[in-house]
Amino acid sequence: LHLRTVMASLGLFGDDEAEVNAEPKEADVFKYKGKITEQDKPLEMPDTSESYEPQRLMKLLTQGKEMQELFAIEALPTTADTYGWQLAEPVATQLLTRLSHRMHDEEYTVAAARCVVDLARLPVSTLSAAAAERCLLQPTLCAIDATLPREYICCEWVHALISLLPRLNRSALENSVLPYALKHGDNSISTPSRLLCCSLLGAVASAVGEGAFVERHVMMAALGFCQDIE
């Protein structure tokens, strides 16, 4: 109150009491802070409950700030479902290509893994088996190898791969995923790697769903793991 009295005596308040008690306008607040630059303006945060045009997602992914990148990653499955895979695939390819340079970024890496999980849930009419193999399989395998020492992030990518397996053709399961799993099952390799092999062998066997395949490709490795004391 004393400060208010002093300011009033200096003529800093008008006579109108409403004017005295009025909240300062935003323009008045910024008037004394100098010119507002582009960096000072709040980021435009897209609402991921909506679908976005693929071109917009590409711009957010390649030119946006960190939070805008994450929004683009989260929105991609909805965009693919709305606009079709043909238009969404360049965005997915860009996302996964950038992943190799962003493995140090935990938020980006985990968001990308969860995006693959959501893409794997798209209807077959949107994401075909050929498209899943062409665009998603190899980056997922590479991401598992790159994150194997970091258990939490690696588990996200293993979950992504297991989600993807039912969407793949049998040829991809036999020629890409099965050799990848068996490569990680050697007794000379680390325990986390052998655990990875166990998880993938079970998932591949389930995805193929054929007894002869399991007996021919999985059974011997599974019996070997039964003797692994670790």
Short mmCIF file of the C-alpha atoms (twelve columns), coordinates in Angstrom:
data_MODEL
# 
_entry.id   MODEL 
# 
loop_
_atom_site.group_PDB 
_atom_site.id 
_atom_site.type_symbol 
_atom_site.label_atom_id 
_atom_site.label_alt_id 
_atom_site.label_comp_id 
_atom_site.label_asym_id 
_atom_site.label_seq_id 
_atom_site.Cartn_x 
_atom_site.Cartn_y 
_atom_site.Cartn_z 
_atom_site.pdbx_PDB_model_num 
ATOM 1   C CA . LEU A 1   0.000   0.000   0.000   1 
ATOM 2   C CA . HIS A 2   2.877   2.384   0.769   1 
ATOM 3   C CA . LEU A 3   4.341   1.742   -2.694  1 
ATOM 4   C CA . ARG A 4   0.947   2.333   -4.252  1 
ATOM 5   C CA . THR A 5   0.656   5.676   -2.429  1 
ATOM 6   C CA . VAL A 6   4.102   6.811   -3.592  1 
ATOM 7   C CA . MET A 7   3.367   5.849   -7.202  1 
ATOM 8   C CA . ALA A 8   0.037   7.669   -7.083  1 
ATOM 9   C CA . SER A 9   1.737   10.797  -5.733  1 
ATOM 10  C CA . LEU A 10  4.115   10.725  -8.681  1 
ATOM 11  C CA . GLY A 11  1.197   10.652  -11.092 1 
ATOM 12  C CA . LEU A 12  1.861   7.112   -12.259 1 
ATOM 13  C CA . PHE A 13  -1.780  6.108   -11.725 1 
ATOM 14  C CA . GLY A 14  -4.754  7.674   -13.436 1 
ATOM 15  C CA . ASP A 15  -7.780  8.958   -11.600 1 
ATOM 16  C CA . ASP A 16  -9.966  6.137   -12.761 1 
ATOM 17  C CA . GLU A 17  -9.868  3.328   -10.189 1 
ATOM 18  C CA . ALA A 18  -10.757 0.735   -12.854 1 
ATOM 19  C CA . GLU A 19  -7.680  1.761   -14.805 1 
ATOM 20  C CA . VAL A 20  -5.544  1.385   -11.691 1 
ATOM 21  C CA . ASN A 21  -6.802  -2.111  -10.967 1 
ATOM 22  C CA . ALA A 22  -6.790  -3.319  -14.577 1 
ATOM 23  C CA . GLU A 23  -4.485  -6.152  -15.483 1 
ATOM 24  C CA . PRO A 24  -1.632  -5.086  -17.773 1 
ATOM 25  C CA . LYS A 25  -2.186  -5.887  -21.400 1 
ATOM 26  C CA . GLU A 26  0.126   -8.361  -23.100 1 
ATOM 27  C CA . ALA A 27  1.308   -5.655  -25.505 1 
ATOM 28  C CA . ASP A 28  2.237   -3.426  -22.550 1 
ATOM 29  C CA . VAL A 29  4.192   -6.215  -20.912 1 
ATOM 30  C CA . PHE A 30  6.238   -6.854  -24.047 1 
ATOM 31  C CA . LYS A 31  6.689   -3.116  -24.661 1 
ATOM 32  C CA . TYR A 32  9.450   -2.992  -22.081 1 
ATOM 33  C CA . LYS A 33  11.136  -6.231  -23.086 1 
ATOM 34  C CA . GLY A 34  12.373  -5.075  -26.430 1 
ATOM 35  C CA . LYS A 35  11.435  -6.460  -29.808 1 
ATOM 36  C CA . ILE A 36  10.081  -10.017 -29.814 1 
ATOM 37  C CA . THR A 37  12.173  -12.272 -32.031 1 
ATOM 38  C CA . GLU A 38  11.085  -15.478 -33.736 1 
ATOM 39  C CA . GLN A 39  12.906  -17.454 -31.029 1 
ATOM 40  C CA . ASP A 40  10.800  -15.756 -28.338 1 
ATOM 41  C CA . LYS A 41  7.510   -16.819 -29.888 1 
ATOM 42  C CA . PRO A 42  5.926   -19.968 -28.462 1 
ATOM 43  C CA . LEU A 43  6.332   -23.148 -30.499 1 
ATOM 44  C CA . GLU A 44  3.349   -24.290 -32.478 1 
ATOM 45  C CA . MET A 45  2.595   -27.687 -30.988 1 
ATOM 46  C CA . PRO A 46  0.440   -29.781 -33.312 1 
ATOM 47  C CA . ASP A 47  -2.356  -31.855 -31.824 1 
ATOM 48  C CA . THR A 48  -1.502  -35.488 -32.536 1 
ATOM 49  C CA . SER A 49  -5.131  -36.537 -32.158 1 
ATOM 50  C CA . GLU A 50  -5.616  -35.109 -35.639 1 
ATOM 51  C CA . SER A 51  -4.254  -36.387 -38.925 1 
ATOM 52  C CA . TYR A 52  -1.567  -34.388 -40.657 1 
ATOM 53  C CA . GLU A 53  -0.613  -34.152 -44.265 1 
ATOM 54  C CA . PRO A 54  2.593   -36.089 -44.957 1 
ATOM 55  C CA . GLN A 55  4.297   -32.942 -46.256 1 
ATOM 56  C CA . ARG A 56  3.673   -31.199 -42.947 1 
ATOM 57  C CA . LEU A 57  5.048   -34.118 -40.967 1 
ATOM 58  C CA . MET A 58  8.151   -34.165 -43.145 1 
ATOM 59  C CA . LYS A 59  8.696   -30.477 -42.437 1 
ATOM 60  C CA . LEU A 60  8.264   -30.953 -38.691 1 
ATOM 61  C CA . LEU A 61  10.606  -33.925 -38.752 1 
ATOM 62  C CA . THR A 62  13.380  -32.285 -40.749 1 
ATOM 63  C CA . GLN A 63  13.091  -28.622 -39.764 1 
ATOM 64  C CA . GLY A 64  11.274  -28.627 -36.438 1 
ATOM 65  C CA . LYS A 65  12.618  -28.373 -32.938 1 
ATOM 66  C CA . GLU A 66  12.938  -31.403 -30.691 1 
ATOM 67  C CA . MET A 67  9.363   -31.428 -29.422 1 
ATOM 68  C CA . GLN A 68  8.021   -30.915 -32.934 1 
ATOM 69  C CA . GLU A 69  10.041  -33.921 -34.128 1 
ATOM 70  C CA . LEU A 70  8.503   -36.051 -31.403 1 
ATOM 71  C CA . PHE A 71  5.002   -34.897 -32.338 1 
ATOM 72  C CA . ALA A 72  5.683   -35.804 -35.973 1 
ATOM 73  C CA . ILE A 73  6.847   -39.286 -34.972 1 
ATOM 74  C CA . GLU A 74  3.776   -39.832 -32.820 1 
ATOM 75  C CA . ALA A 75  1.420   -38.604 -35.546 1 
ATOM 76  C CA . LEU A 76  2.899   -40.723 -38.365 1 
ATOM 77  C CA . PRO A 77  0.740   -43.864 -37.849 1 
ATOM 78  C CA . THR A 78  -2.461  -41.789 -37.932 1 
ATOM 79  C CA . THR A 79  -1.246  -39.979 -41.038 1 
ATOM 80  C CA . ALA A 80  -0.413  -43.291 -42.735 1 
ATOM 81  C CA . ASP A 81  -3.855  -44.647 -41.924 1 
ATOM 82  C CA . THR A 82  -5.529  -41.502 -43.249 1 
ATOM 83  C CA . TYR A 83  -3.492  -40.688 -46.353 1 
ATOM 84  C CA . GLY A 84  -2.191  -44.135 -47.263 1 
ATOM 85  C CA . TRP A 85  1.236   -45.723 -47.037 1 
ATOM 86  C CA . GLN A 86  2.428   -44.491 -50.406 1 
ATOM 87  C CA . LEU A 87  2.364   -40.893 -49.155 1 
ATOM 88  C CA . ALA A 88  3.496   -41.724 -45.623 1 
ATOM 89  C CA . GLU A 89  6.427   -43.995 -46.542 1 
ATOM 90  C CA . PRO A 90  8.875   -41.143 -47.368 1 
ATOM 91  C CA . VAL A 91  8.244   -39.739 -43.875 1 
ATOM 92  C CA . ALA A 92  8.807   -43.130 -42.260 1 
ATOM 93  C CA . THR A 93  11.968  -43.631 -44.292 1 
ATOM 94  C CA . GLN A 94  13.261  -40.214 -43.268 1 
ATOM 95  C CA . LEU A 95  12.480  -40.924 -39.615 1 
ATOM 96  C CA . LEU A 96  14.344  -44.247 -39.613 1 
ATOM 97  C CA . THR A 97  17.250  -42.923 -41.690 1 
ATOM 98  C CA . ARG A 98  17.792  -40.151 -39.163 1 
ATOM 99  C CA . LEU A 99  17.634  -42.734 -36.394 1 
ATOM 100 C CA . SER A 100 21.161  -43.971 -37.085 1 
ATOM 101 C CA . HIS A 101 22.473  -40.516 -36.155 1 
ATOM 102 C CA . ARG A 102 20.158  -40.110 -33.157 1 
ATOM 103 C CA . MET A 103 20.883  -43.243 -31.128 1 
ATOM 104 C CA . HIS A 104 22.277  -41.031 -28.356 1 
ATOM 105 C CA . ASP A 105 18.893  -39.307 -28.072 1 
ATOM 106 C CA . GLU A 106 16.800  -41.546 -25.819 1 
ATOM 107 C CA . GLU A 107 13.499  -39.730 -26.397 1 
ATOM 108 C CA . TYR A 108 13.830  -39.848 -30.188 1 
ATOM 109 C CA . THR A 109 14.922  -43.512 -30.151 1 
ATOM 110 C CA . VAL A 110 12.105  -44.680 -27.889 1 
ATOM 111 C CA . ALA A 111 9.519   -42.621 -29.806 1 
ATOM 112 C CA . ALA A 112 10.695  -44.193 -33.071 1 
ATOM 113 C CA . ALA A 113 10.397  -47.706 -31.614 1 
ATOM 114 C CA . ARG A 114 6.859   -47.032 -30.404 1 
ATOM 115 C CA . CYS A 115 6.010   -45.582 -33.792 1 
ATOM 116 C CA . VAL A 116 7.047   -48.875 -35.432 1 
ATOM 117 C CA . VAL A 117 4.751   -50.718 -33.006 1 
ATOM 118 C CA . ASP A 118 1.832   -48.497 -34.011 1 
ATOM 119 C CA . LEU A 119 2.648   -48.828 -37.710 1 
ATOM 120 C CA . ALA A 120 2.642   -52.621 -37.321 1 
ATOM 121 C CA . ARG A 121 -0.951  -52.347 -36.076 1 
ATOM 122 C CA . LEU A 122 -2.165  -50.661 -39.252 1 
ATOM 123 C CA . PRO A 123 -4.552  -52.709 -41.392 1 
ATOM 124 C CA . VAL A 124 -3.042  -54.817 -44.141 1 
ATOM 125 C CA . SER A 125 -4.835  -52.656 -46.675 1 
ATOM 126 C CA . THR A 126 -2.633  -49.751 -45.500 1 
ATOM 127 C CA . LEU A 127 0.675   -51.465 -44.709 1 
ATOM 128 C CA . SER A 128 1.396   -54.531 -46.820 1 
ATOM 129 C CA . ALA A 129 3.878   -57.239 -45.890 1 
ATOM 130 C CA . ALA A 130 6.215   -56.080 -48.650 1 
ATOM 131 C CA . ALA A 131 6.102   -52.482 -47.402 1 
ATOM 132 C CA . ALA A 132 6.727   -53.565 -43.793 1 
ATOM 133 C CA . GLU A 133 9.781   -55.544 -44.877 1 
ATOM 134 C CA . ARG A 134 11.069  -52.862 -47.232 1 
ATOM 135 C CA . CYS A 135 10.766  -49.911 -44.896 1 
ATOM 136 C CA . LEU A 136 10.655  -51.123 -41.287 1 
ATOM 137 C CA . LEU A 137 12.449  -54.442 -40.851 1 
ATOM 138 C CA . GLN A 138 16.107  -53.617 -41.442 1 
ATOM 139 C CA . PRO A 139 16.133  -50.353 -39.444 1 
ATOM 140 C CA . THR A 140 14.523  -52.225 -36.549 1 
ATOM 141 C CA . LEU A 141 17.177  -54.949 -36.597 1 
ATOM 142 C CA . CYS A 142 19.922  -52.318 -36.718 1 
ATOM 143 C CA . ALA A 143 18.342  -50.410 -33.829 1 
ATOM 144 C CA . ILE A 144 18.323  -53.541 -31.652 1 
ATOM 145 C CA . ASP A 145 22.026  -54.106 -32.301 1 
ATOM 146 C CA . ALA A 146 22.827  -50.458 -31.575 1 
ATOM 147 C CA . THR A 147 20.885  -50.378 -28.298 1 
ATOM 148 C CA . LEU A 148 21.662  -53.871 -26.969 1 
ATOM 149 C CA . PRO A 149 23.902  -52.514 -24.154 1 
ATOM 150 C CA . ARG A 150 21.053  -50.235 -23.011 1 
ATOM 151 C CA . GLU A 151 18.445  -52.662 -21.742 1 
ATOM 152 C CA . TYR A 152 15.476  -50.305 -21.463 1 
ATOM 153 C CA . ILE A 153 15.788  -48.898 -24.993 1 
ATOM 154 C CA . CYS A 154 16.667  -52.272 -26.497 1 
ATOM 155 C CA . CYS A 155 13.490  -53.778 -24.999 1 
ATOM 156 C CA . GLU A 156 11.469  -51.110 -26.799 1 
ATOM 157 C CA . TRP A 157 12.983  -52.161 -30.124 1 
ATOM 158 C CA . VAL A 158 12.607  -55.883 -29.420 1 
ATOM 159 C CA . HIS A 159 8.937   -55.200 -28.738 1 
ATOM 160 C CA . ALA A 160 8.760   -53.299 -32.027 1 
ATOM 161 C CA . LEU A 161 10.290  -56.218 -33.930 1 
ATOM 162 C CA . ILE A 162 8.010   -58.788 -32.293 1 
ATOM 163 C CA . SER A 163 5.014   -56.595 -33.164 1 
ATOM 164 C CA . LEU A 164 6.212   -56.474 -36.744 1 
ATOM 165 C CA . LEU A 165 6.760   -60.234 -37.245 1 
ATOM 166 C CA . PRO A 166 3.109   -61.193 -37.910 1 
ATOM 167 C CA . ARG A 167 3.033   -58.579 -40.687 1 
ATOM 168 C CA . LEU A 168 5.970   -60.088 -42.597 1 
ATOM 169 C CA . ASN A 169 5.986   -62.679 -45.347 1 
ATOM 170 C CA . ARG A 170 7.350   -66.087 -44.445 1 
ATOM 171 C CA . SER A 171 10.332  -65.490 -46.699 1 
ATOM 172 C CA . ALA A 172 11.335  -62.469 -44.614 1 
ATOM 173 C CA . LEU A 173 10.953  -64.477 -41.403 1 
ATOM 174 C CA . GLU A 174 13.099  -67.334 -42.715 1 
ATOM 175 C CA . ASN A 175 15.722  -65.334 -44.595 1 
ATOM 176 C CA . SER A 176 16.117  -62.249 -42.399 1 
ATOM 177 C CA . VAL A 177 14.728  -62.608 -38.878 1 
ATOM 178 C CA . LEU A 178 15.603  -66.254 -38.182 1 
ATOM 179 C CA . PRO A 179 19.306  -65.897 -39.149 1 
ATOM 180 C CA . TYR A 180 19.449  -62.682 -37.139 1 
ATOM 181 C CA . ALA A 181 18.072  -64.471 -34.072 1 
ATOM 182 C CA . LEU A 182 20.373  -67.487 -34.394 1 
ATOM 183 C CA . LYS A 183 23.385  -65.188 -34.826 1 
ATOM 184 C CA . HIS A 184 22.713  -63.846 -31.332 1 
ATOM 185 C CA . GLY A 185 22.400  -67.302 -29.769 1 
ATOM 186 C CA . ASP A 186 25.999  -68.450 -29.865 1 
ATOM 187 C CA . ASN A 187 27.378  -69.542 -26.487 1 
ATOM 188 C CA . SER A 188 30.357  -67.216 -26.879 1 
ATOM 189 C CA . ILE A 189 28.118  -64.135 -27.048 1 
ATOM 190 C CA . SER A 190 26.869  -62.132 -24.059 1 
ATOM 191 C CA . THR A 191 23.900  -63.231 -21.963 1 
ATOM 192 C CA . PRO A 192 21.663  -60.334 -23.127 1 
ATOM 193 C CA . SER A 193 22.318  -61.371 -26.713 1 
ATOM 194 C CA . ARG A 194 21.333  -64.984 -25.996 1 
ATOM 195 C CA . LEU A 195 18.194  -63.805 -24.211 1 
ATOM 196 C CA . LEU A 196 17.379  -61.807 -27.327 1 
ATOM 197 C CA . CYS A 197 17.766  -64.972 -29.391 1 
ATOM 198 C CA . CYS A 198 15.339  -66.831 -27.112 1 
ATOM 199 C CA . SER A 199 12.712  -64.114 -27.412 1 
ATOM 200 C CA . LEU A 200 12.984  -63.909 -31.176 1 
ATOM 201 C CA . LEU A 201 12.972  -67.668 -31.769 1 
ATOM 202 C CA . GLY A 202 9.708   -67.965 -29.855 1 
ATOM 203 C CA . ALA A 203 8.185   -65.030 -31.718 1 
ATOM 204 C CA . VAL A 204 9.278   -66.332 -35.132 1 
ATOM 205 C CA . ALA A 205 7.921   -69.810 -34.360 1 
ATOM 206 C CA . SER A 206 4.603   -68.271 -33.314 1 
ATOM 207 C CA . ALA A 207 4.448   -66.055 -36.407 1 
ATOM 208 C CA . VAL A 208 5.083   -68.980 -38.775 1 
ATOM 209 C CA . GLY A 209 2.799   -71.309 -36.818 1 
ATOM 210 C CA . GLU A 210 3.987   -74.513 -38.451 1 
ATOM 211 C CA . GLY A 211 5.293   -77.545 -36.557 1 
ATOM 212 C CA . ALA A 212 7.684   -78.665 -39.279 1 
ATOM 213 C CA . PHE A 213 9.289   -75.216 -39.334 1 
ATOM 214 C CA . VAL A 214 9.741   -75.247 -35.557 1 
ATOM 215 C CA . GLU A 215 11.248  -78.730 -35.614 1 
ATOM 216 C CA . ARG A 216 13.617  -77.885 -38.442 1 
ATOM 217 C CA . HIS A 217 14.769  -74.400 -37.424 1 
ATOM 218 C CA . VAL A 218 13.969  -73.750 -33.762 1 
ATOM 219 C CA . MET A 219 13.958  -76.987 -31.753 1 
ATOM 220 C CA . MET A 220 17.716  -77.650 -31.657 1 
ATOM 221 C CA . ALA A 221 18.508  -74.093 -30.607 1 
ATOM 222 C CA . ALA A 222 15.796  -74.245 -27.929 1 
ATOM 223 C CA . LEU A 223 17.188  -77.497 -26.521 1 
ATOM 224 C CA . GLY A 224 20.631  -75.937 -26.438 1 
ATOM 225 C CA . PHE A 225 19.337  -73.041 -24.391 1 
ATOM 226 C CA . CYS A 226 17.845  -75.494 -21.902 1 
ATOM 227 C CA . GLN A 227 21.417  -76.458 -21.029 1 
ATOM 228 C CA . ASP A 228 22.581  -72.838 -20.692 1 
ATOM 229 C CA . ILE A 229 23.026  -72.311 -16.952 1 
ATOM 230 C CA . GLU A 230 22.879  -68.526 -17.387 1 
# 
